[in-house]
């Protein structure tokens, strides 16, 4: 057992005890609040809402895809806990804790949000940037263990910022203003803007447009991309240079037909170099695309709700087959790199909270790799 896996399992009992205590406290708090509400309707205390997931992974890779000592492994992939508390009417505090396979616990997201202005939600804090269909899909709905190549490599990342979400029956819109980097020359913070607009024709069709503009602050820019297997090494990389700005654009489409669900995304990332540090001007343009299809042997495919996939309601012993073709292309004046994946997967839903997943990923020039996951979500 490697040290990383040992550290995960060493901390697991404490986490389970903590999770059990917190969950019990949440239920007790909920029951107490309900009891009090029967006596004092005007003084009802809102309980802490707890959600999260625990995922265990196993992998078997070729030596070309991973370091020799990691070609096969069984480990705790992630333990995620989310807490949500309404402290004043329509005001919410949210935070998320993550334990990943490196055995380090970190505060992932935290925000204060307000949601009482004509279907508009406002949040301030560290929140996920709403870009990409797969990036905004929850673990309960996701069909594969890992996201596609483009989502992992090209979508800009953000830190602290302001997030706006607006939902209507057929439309949803997202806007983020976020801290991106610290300027290499001045030491000042730099910022980015992102926007996403979804249109849902019905519960069966979805279309989305994504854009982002990011001031990169002359920081070192480089893309290192791995196949859709978490333990795999980075197989391709772009040039490294100091970048002035990033421009991101993406289109997404999904369609549901009874048991069949089709979805696709196309992404472009344009990087402008800082001329002071890069006189050769290695401006780059990167692109990615995928096409995915999943079929439920039992039950219907996921419907769309407010611009994204809605959680399935009939997951009792459901079986889902999924396949995906992904491509990632990195290029500038001096280098061109590409990677192509074919994914074949099987998902078995024991019930609404427990899911077993298995993926085989075939990477051009590197052969096949296998990954499996047992996930408990609550």
Short mmCIF file of N, CA, C and O in Angstrom, two decimals, residues 108-209:
data_model
loop_
_atom_site.label_atom_id
_atom_site.label_comp_id
_atom_site.label_asym_id
_atom_site.label_seq_id
_atom_site.Cartn_x
_atom_site.Cartn_y
_atom_site.Cartn_z
N UNK A 108 -12.88 24.00 -0.06
CA UNK A 108 -12.97 24.08 -1.52
C UNK A 108 -13.73 25.32 -1.96
O UNK A 108 -13.23 26.16 -2.67
N UNK A 109 -14.99 25.43 -1.54
CA UNK A 109 -15.83 26.58 -1.90
C UNK A 109 -16.45 27.16 -0.64
O UNK A 109 -16.77 26.43 0.30
N UNK A 110 -16.65 28.48 -0.63
CA UNK A 110 -17.39 29.11 0.45
C UNK A 110 -17.99 30.40 -0.09
O UNK A 110 -17.38 31.11 -0.89
N UNK A 111 -19.21 30.67 0.32
CA UNK A 111 -19.90 31.84 -0.23
C UNK A 111 -21.07 32.24 0.66
O UNK A 111 -21.62 31.42 1.40
N UNK A 112 -21.45 33.51 0.55
CA UNK A 112 -22.70 34.03 1.12
C UNK A 112 -23.58 34.39 -0.07
O UNK A 112 -23.14 35.06 -1.00
N UNK A 113 -24.82 33.89 -0.08
CA UNK A 113 -25.70 34.11 -1.23
C UNK A 113 -27.03 34.69 -0.79
O UNK A 113 -27.48 34.52 0.35
N UNK A 114 -27.67 35.37 -1.74
CA UNK A 114 -28.99 35.98 -1.52
C UNK A 114 -29.87 35.62 -2.71
O UNK A 114 -29.44 35.73 -3.86
N UNK A 115 -31.09 35.15 -2.46
CA UNK A 115 -31.91 34.66 -3.55
C UNK A 115 -33.36 35.04 -3.46
O UNK A 115 -34.21 34.15 -3.32
N UNK A 116 -33.69 36.32 -3.54
CA UNK A 116 -35.09 36.72 -3.46
C UNK A 116 -35.42 37.85 -4.42
O UNK A 116 -36.31 38.65 -4.17
N UNK A 117 -34.69 37.93 -5.54
CA UNK A 117 -34.93 39.02 -6.50
C UNK A 117 -35.34 38.41 -7.84
O UNK A 117 -34.51 38.17 -8.72
N UNK A 118 -36.62 38.10 -7.99
CA UNK A 118 -37.14 37.63 -9.29
C UNK A 118 -36.28 36.55 -9.94
O UNK A 118 -35.75 36.73 -11.04
N UNK A 119 -36.09 35.42 -9.25
CA UNK A 119 -35.34 34.27 -9.77
C UNK A 119 -33.86 34.56 -9.97
O UNK A 119 -33.18 33.83 -10.71
N UNK A 120 -33.34 35.61 -9.35
CA UNK A 120 -31.92 35.94 -9.44
C UNK A 120 -31.24 35.57 -8.13
O UNK A 120 -31.68 36.00 -7.06
N UNK A 121 -30.18 34.76 -8.21
CA UNK A 121 -29.38 34.40 -7.05
C UNK A 121 -28.04 35.13 -7.13
O UNK A 121 -27.39 35.13 -8.19
N UNK A 122 -27.61 35.71 -6.02
CA UNK A 122 -26.36 36.44 -5.96
C UNK A 122 -25.47 35.79 -4.91
O UNK A 122 -25.93 35.51 -3.79
N UNK A 123 -24.22 35.52 -5.25
CA UNK A 123 -23.29 34.90 -4.31
C UNK A 123 -21.96 35.63 -4.35
O UNK A 123 -21.49 36.04 -5.41
N UNK A 124 -21.34 35.78 -3.18
CA UNK A 124 -20.01 36.36 -3.07
C UNK A 124 -19.14 35.38 -2.30
O UNK A 124 -19.53 34.90 -1.22
N UNK A 125 -17.98 35.03 -2.87
CA UNK A 125 -17.09 34.08 -2.23
C UNK A 125 -16.31 33.30 -3.27
O UNK A 125 -16.14 33.74 -4.41
N UNK A 126 -15.84 32.13 -2.88
CA UNK A 126 -15.14 31.24 -3.81
C UNK A 126 -16.16 30.22 -4.31
O UNK A 126 -16.59 29.34 -3.56
N UNK A 127 -16.59 30.38 -5.55
CA UNK A 127 -17.61 29.51 -6.13
C UNK A 127 -17.12 29.00 -7.49
O UNK A 127 -16.24 29.60 -8.11
N UNK A 128 -17.67 27.89 -7.95
CA UNK A 128 -17.31 27.35 -9.25
C UNK A 128 -17.74 28.29 -10.36
O UNK A 128 -18.83 28.87 -10.32
N UNK A 129 -16.88 28.46 -11.37
CA UNK A 129 -17.25 29.23 -12.55
C UNK A 129 -18.14 28.37 -13.42
O UNK A 129 -17.78 27.25 -13.77
N UNK A 130 -19.32 28.88 -13.75
CA UNK A 130 -20.29 28.10 -14.52
C UNK A 130 -19.93 28.17 -16.00
O UNK A 130 -20.42 29.02 -16.75
N UNK A 131 -19.07 27.28 -16.43
CA UNK A 131 -18.69 27.18 -17.84
C UNK A 131 -18.66 25.70 -18.23
O UNK A 131 -18.07 24.89 -17.53
N UNK A 132 -19.29 25.36 -19.33
CA UNK A 132 -19.27 23.99 -19.81
C UNK A 132 -20.38 23.14 -19.24
O UNK A 132 -20.76 23.28 -18.06
N UNK A 133 -20.91 22.26 -20.04
CA UNK A 133 -22.01 21.39 -19.61
C UNK A 133 -21.54 20.36 -18.59
O UNK A 133 -22.17 20.15 -17.56
N UNK A 134 -20.41 19.71 -18.87
CA UNK A 134 -19.91 18.71 -17.92
C UNK A 134 -19.40 19.34 -16.64
O UNK A 134 -19.49 18.77 -15.57
N UNK A 135 -18.86 20.54 -16.75
CA UNK A 135 -18.32 21.20 -15.57
C UNK A 135 -19.40 21.54 -14.56
O UNK A 135 -19.14 21.63 -13.37
N UNK A 136 -20.64 21.73 -15.02
CA UNK A 136 -21.74 22.10 -14.12
C UNK A 136 -22.64 20.91 -13.80
O UNK A 136 -23.72 21.09 -13.23
N UNK A 137 -22.22 19.71 -14.16
CA UNK A 137 -23.02 18.51 -13.90
C UNK A 137 -22.60 17.90 -12.56
O UNK A 137 -21.43 17.71 -12.31
N UNK A 138 -23.56 17.62 -11.72
CA UNK A 138 -23.25 17.07 -10.40
C UNK A 138 -22.78 15.63 -10.51
O UNK A 138 -22.97 14.95 -11.52
N UNK A 139 -22.16 15.14 -9.43
CA UNK A 139 -21.64 13.77 -9.43
C UNK A 139 -22.77 12.75 -9.51
O UNK A 139 -22.56 11.65 -10.00
N UNK A 140 -23.96 13.10 -9.01
CA UNK A 140 -25.08 12.16 -9.09
C UNK A 140 -25.53 11.93 -10.53
O UNK A 140 -26.04 10.89 -10.88
N UNK A 141 -25.35 12.95 -11.37
CA UNK A 141 -25.87 12.88 -12.74
C UNK A 141 -24.78 12.49 -13.73
O UNK A 141 -25.06 11.93 -14.79
N UNK A 142 -23.53 12.76 -13.42
CA UNK A 142 -22.42 12.50 -14.34
C UNK A 142 -22.38 11.04 -14.78
O UNK A 142 -22.54 10.13 -13.97
N UNK A 143 -22.15 10.83 -16.07
CA UNK A 143 -22.17 9.48 -16.63
C UNK A 143 -20.81 8.79 -16.59
O UNK A 143 -20.73 7.58 -16.78
N UNK A 144 -19.73 9.55 -16.41
CA UNK A 144 -18.39 8.96 -16.45
C UNK A 144 -17.59 9.36 -15.23
O UNK A 144 -17.91 10.33 -14.53
N UNK A 145 -16.50 8.62 -14.98
CA UNK A 145 -15.67 8.91 -13.81
C UNK A 145 -15.01 10.27 -13.90
O UNK A 145 -14.97 11.02 -12.94
N UNK A 146 -14.47 10.59 -15.07
CA UNK A 146 -13.73 11.83 -15.24
C UNK A 146 -14.36 12.67 -16.34
O UNK A 146 -14.99 12.15 -17.26
N UNK A 147 -14.14 13.99 -16.27
CA UNK A 147 -14.65 14.89 -17.29
C UNK A 147 -13.86 14.74 -18.59
O UNK A 147 -12.78 14.16 -18.61
N UNK A 148 -14.40 15.31 -19.66
CA UNK A 148 -13.75 15.19 -20.96
C UNK A 148 -12.45 15.99 -20.99
O UNK A 148 -12.16 16.80 -20.10
N UNK A 149 -11.65 15.78 -22.03
CA UNK A 149 -10.32 16.40 -22.14
C UNK A 149 -10.38 17.91 -22.09
O UNK A 149 -9.60 18.57 -21.39
N UNK A 150 -11.29 18.52 -22.84
CA UNK A 150 -11.36 19.98 -22.91
C UNK A 150 -11.78 20.62 -21.61
O UNK A 150 -11.23 21.65 -21.20
N UNK A 151 -12.77 20.03 -20.93
CA UNK A 151 -13.22 20.59 -19.65
C UNK A 151 -12.09 20.61 -18.64
O UNK A 151 -11.92 21.57 -17.89
N UNK A 152 -11.30 19.55 -18.59
CA UNK A 152 -10.19 19.48 -17.65
C UNK A 152 -9.07 20.46 -18.00
O UNK A 152 -8.43 21.02 -17.11
N UNK A 153 -8.81 20.68 -19.30
CA UNK A 153 -7.61 21.41 -19.71
C UNK A 153 -7.85 22.87 -20.05
O UNK A 153 -6.97 23.71 -19.80
N UNK A 154 -8.99 23.21 -20.63
CA UNK A 154 -9.14 24.52 -21.25
C UNK A 154 -9.98 25.52 -20.46
O UNK A 154 -9.79 26.73 -20.60
N UNK A 155 -10.93 25.07 -19.67
CA UNK A 155 -11.82 26.01 -18.98
C UNK A 155 -11.04 26.81 -17.94
O UNK A 155 -10.36 26.23 -17.09
N UNK A 156 -11.11 28.15 -17.99
CA UNK A 156 -10.38 28.98 -17.02
C UNK A 156 -10.83 28.70 -15.59
O UNK A 156 -11.99 28.39 -15.33
N UNK A 157 -9.89 28.84 -14.66
CA UNK A 157 -10.16 28.64 -13.24
C UNK A 157 -10.22 29.99 -12.54
O UNK A 157 -9.56 30.94 -12.92
N UNK A 158 -11.02 30.08 -11.50
CA UNK A 158 -11.16 31.33 -10.77
C UNK A 158 -11.01 31.12 -9.28
O UNK A 158 -10.97 29.99 -8.79
N UNK A 159 -10.93 32.23 -8.55
CA UNK A 159 -10.82 32.20 -7.11
C UNK A 159 -11.98 33.00 -6.52
O UNK A 159 -13.12 32.77 -6.87
N UNK A 160 -11.70 33.95 -5.66
CA UNK A 160 -12.74 34.73 -5.01
C UNK A 160 -13.44 35.64 -6.02
O UNK A 160 -12.81 36.21 -6.91
N UNK A 161 -14.77 35.78 -5.90
CA UNK A 161 -15.46 36.65 -6.83
C UNK A 161 -16.95 36.77 -6.55
O UNK A 161 -17.46 36.36 -5.50
N UNK A 162 -17.65 37.34 -7.53
CA UNK A 162 -19.09 37.56 -7.50
C UNK A 162 -19.75 36.67 -8.54
O UNK A 162 -19.30 36.61 -9.68
N UNK A 163 -20.82 35.99 -8.17
CA UNK A 163 -21.54 35.11 -9.09
C UNK A 163 -23.03 35.47 -9.11
O UNK A 163 -23.65 35.67 -8.06
N UNK A 164 -23.58 35.56 -10.32
CA UNK A 164 -25.00 35.82 -10.50
C UNK A 164 -25.62 34.67 -11.28
O UNK A 164 -25.05 34.22 -12.29
N UNK A 165 -26.77 34.19 -10.84
CA UNK A 165 -27.49 33.13 -11.53
C UNK A 165 -28.95 33.56 -11.68
O UNK A 165 -29.58 33.96 -10.70
N UNK A 166 -29.44 33.46 -12.91
CA UNK A 166 -30.82 33.84 -13.20
C UNK A 166 -31.51 32.69 -13.90
O UNK A 166 -31.01 32.16 -14.91
N UNK A 167 -32.65 32.25 -13.37
CA UNK A 167 -33.34 31.08 -13.88
C UNK A 167 -34.77 31.41 -14.30
O UNK A 167 -35.50 32.07 -13.55
N UNK A 168 -35.13 30.97 -15.50
CA UNK A 168 -36.49 31.02 -15.98
C UNK A 168 -36.87 29.63 -16.48
O UNK A 168 -36.04 28.71 -16.43
N UNK A 169 -38.08 29.45 -16.95
CA UNK A 169 -38.53 28.13 -17.36
C UNK A 169 -37.69 27.57 -18.50
O UNK A 169 -37.29 26.41 -18.48
N UNK A 170 -37.39 28.39 -19.52
CA UNK A 170 -36.64 27.91 -20.67
C UNK A 170 -35.24 28.52 -20.78
O UNK A 170 -34.46 28.10 -21.64
N UNK A 171 -34.91 29.48 -19.92
CA UNK A 171 -33.62 30.13 -19.98
C UNK A 171 -32.92 30.04 -18.63
O UNK A 171 -33.56 30.01 -17.59
N UNK A 172 -31.61 30.04 -18.66
CA UNK A 172 -30.82 30.27 -17.45
C UNK A 172 -29.55 30.99 -17.86
O UNK A 172 -29.00 30.75 -18.94
N UNK A 173 -29.11 31.90 -17.03
CA UNK A 173 -27.93 32.70 -17.33
C UNK A 173 -27.04 32.75 -16.10
O UNK A 173 -27.52 32.80 -14.96
N UNK A 174 -25.72 32.74 -16.34
CA UNK A 174 -24.74 32.78 -15.27
C UNK A 174 -23.70 33.85 -15.60
O UNK A 174 -23.27 33.98 -16.74
N UNK A 175 -23.30 34.60 -14.58
CA UNK A 175 -22.26 35.61 -14.76
C UNK A 175 -21.32 35.54 -13.57
O UNK A 175 -21.76 35.48 -12.41
N UNK A 176 -20.00 35.52 -13.83
CA UNK A 176 -19.01 35.51 -12.77
C UNK A 176 -17.97 36.60 -13.00
O UNK A 176 -17.49 36.76 -14.13
N UNK A 177 -17.63 37.33 -11.96
CA UNK A 177 -16.47 38.21 -11.96
C UNK A 177 -15.56 37.70 -10.86
O UNK A 177 -15.97 37.61 -9.70
N UNK A 178 -14.33 37.31 -11.19
CA UNK A 178 -13.52 36.56 -10.25
C UNK A 178 -12.06 36.99 -10.31
O UNK A 178 -11.57 37.53 -11.31
N UNK A 179 -11.36 36.74 -9.21
CA UNK A 179 -9.93 36.96 -9.15
C UNK A 179 -9.24 35.84 -9.93
O UNK A 179 -9.53 34.66 -9.73
N UNK A 180 -8.35 36.20 -10.84
CA UNK A 180 -7.71 35.19 -11.68
C UNK A 180 -6.26 34.92 -11.29
O UNK A 180 -5.86 33.78 -11.10
N UNK A 181 -5.45 35.97 -11.17
CA UNK A 181 -4.04 35.80 -10.85
C UNK A 181 -3.51 37.07 -10.21
O UNK A 181 -4.17 38.11 -10.20
N UNK A 182 -2.29 36.99 -9.71
CA UNK A 182 -1.60 38.18 -9.24
C UNK A 182 -0.63 38.62 -10.32
O UNK A 182 0.17 37.83 -10.82
N UNK A 183 -0.70 39.89 -10.70
CA UNK A 183 0.13 40.41 -11.79
C UNK A 183 1.61 40.25 -11.46
O UNK A 183 2.07 40.66 -10.39
N UNK A 184 2.34 39.63 -12.38
CA UNK A 184 3.76 39.34 -12.17
C UNK A 184 4.58 40.62 -12.05
O UNK A 184 5.57 40.67 -11.32
N UNK A 185 4.18 41.68 -12.73
CA UNK A 185 4.95 42.93 -12.74
C UNK A 185 4.63 43.81 -11.53
O UNK A 185 5.54 44.34 -10.88
N UNK A 186 3.36 43.99 -11.23
CA UNK A 186 2.95 44.94 -10.19
C UNK A 186 2.61 44.27 -8.87
O UNK A 186 2.58 44.94 -7.84
N UNK A 187 2.32 42.98 -8.88
CA UNK A 187 1.88 42.32 -7.66
C UNK A 187 0.41 42.51 -7.36
O UNK A 187 -0.10 41.99 -6.37
N UNK A 188 -0.30 43.27 -8.21
CA UNK A 188 -1.73 43.51 -8.00
C UNK A 188 -2.55 42.32 -8.50
O UNK A 188 -2.14 41.59 -9.41
N UNK A 189 -3.73 42.16 -7.92
CA UNK A 189 -4.63 41.10 -8.36
C UNK A 189 -5.15 41.39 -9.76
O UNK A 189 -5.37 42.54 -10.13
N UNK A 190 -5.36 40.34 -10.54
CA UNK A 190 -5.98 40.47 -11.85
C UNK A 190 -7.31 39.73 -11.82
O UNK A 190 -7.54 38.87 -10.97
N UNK A 191 -8.17 40.06 -12.80
CA UNK A 191 -9.54 39.56 -12.74
C UNK A 191 -10.00 38.99 -14.08
O UNK A 191 -9.39 39.24 -15.12
N UNK A 192 -11.08 38.24 -14.01
CA UNK A 192 -11.67 37.67 -15.21
C UNK A 192 -13.18 37.79 -15.16
O UNK A 192 -13.78 37.97 -14.09
N UNK A 193 -13.78 37.70 -16.33
CA UNK A 193 -15.24 37.73 -16.47
C UNK A 193 -15.67 36.49 -17.24
O UNK A 193 -15.01 36.10 -18.21
N UNK A 194 -16.76 35.88 -16.84
CA UNK A 194 -17.30 34.76 -17.60
C UNK A 194 -18.82 34.86 -17.63
O UNK A 194 -19.44 35.41 -16.71
N UNK A 195 -19.40 34.34 -18.69
CA UNK A 195 -20.86 34.34 -18.83
C UNK A 195 -21.29 33.08 -19.55
O UNK A 195 -20.59 32.57 -20.43
N UNK A 196 -22.46 32.58 -19.16
CA UNK A 196 -23.02 31.40 -19.81
C UNK A 196 -24.53 31.60 -19.96
O UNK A 196 -25.20 32.03 -19.02
N UNK A 197 -25.04 31.29 -21.13
CA UNK A 197 -26.47 31.37 -21.40
C UNK A 197 -26.97 30.03 -21.89
O UNK A 197 -26.43 29.47 -22.85
N UNK A 198 -27.95 29.47 -21.20
CA UNK A 198 -28.56 28.20 -21.58
C UNK A 198 -29.97 28.43 -22.10
O UNK A 198 -30.70 29.28 -21.57
N UNK A 199 -30.34 27.68 -23.10
CA UNK A 199 -31.72 27.69 -23.58
C UNK A 199 -32.22 26.26 -23.63
O UNK A 199 -31.58 25.39 -24.25
N UNK A 200 -33.32 25.99 -22.96
CA UNK A 200 -33.91 24.66 -22.92
C UNK A 200 -35.20 24.69 -23.72
O UNK A 200 -36.17 25.33 -23.32
N UNK A 201 -35.20 24.03 -24.88
CA UNK A 201 -36.39 24.01 -25.73
C UNK A 201 -37.55 23.34 -25.00
O UNK A 201 -38.69 23.75 -25.09
N UNK A 202 -37.24 22.27 -24.28
CA UNK A 202 -38.20 21.55 -23.46
C UNK A 202 -37.36 20.77 -22.46
O UNK A 202 -36.20 21.06 -22.29
N UNK A 203 -37.94 19.78 -21.84
CA UNK A 203 -37.15 18.94 -20.94
C UNK A 203 -36.25 17.99 -21.71
O UNK A 203 -35.53 17.20 -21.11
N UNK A 204 -36.28 18.07 -23.05
CA UNK A 204 -35.54 17.12 -23.88
C UNK A 204 -34.42 17.74 -24.70
O UNK A 204 -33.63 17.02 -25.30
N UNK A 205 -34.31 19.06 -24.77
CA UNK A 205 -33.29 19.70 -25.60
C UNK A 205 -32.60 20.82 -24.83
O UNK A 205 -33.25 21.58 -24.11
N UNK A 206 -31.31 20.94 -25.02
CA UNK A 206 -30.52 21.94 -24.30
C UNK A 206 -29.48 22.52 -25.24
O UNK A 206 -28.81 21.80 -26.00
N UNK A 207 -29.31 23.86 -25.18
CA UNK A 207 -28.27 24.54 -25.96
C UNK A 207 -27.63 25.60 -25.07
O UNK A 207 -28.32 26.30 -24.32
N UNK A 208 -26.30 25.72 -25.13
CA UNK A 208 -25.61 26.69 -24.29
C UNK A 208 -24.46 27.36 -25.00
O UNK A 208 -23.81 26.78 -25.87
N UNK A 209 -24.22 28.63 -24.63
CA UNK A 209 -23.09 29.42 -25.13
C UNK A 209 -22.28 29.89 -23.93
O UNK A 209 -22.84 30.37 -22.94
#
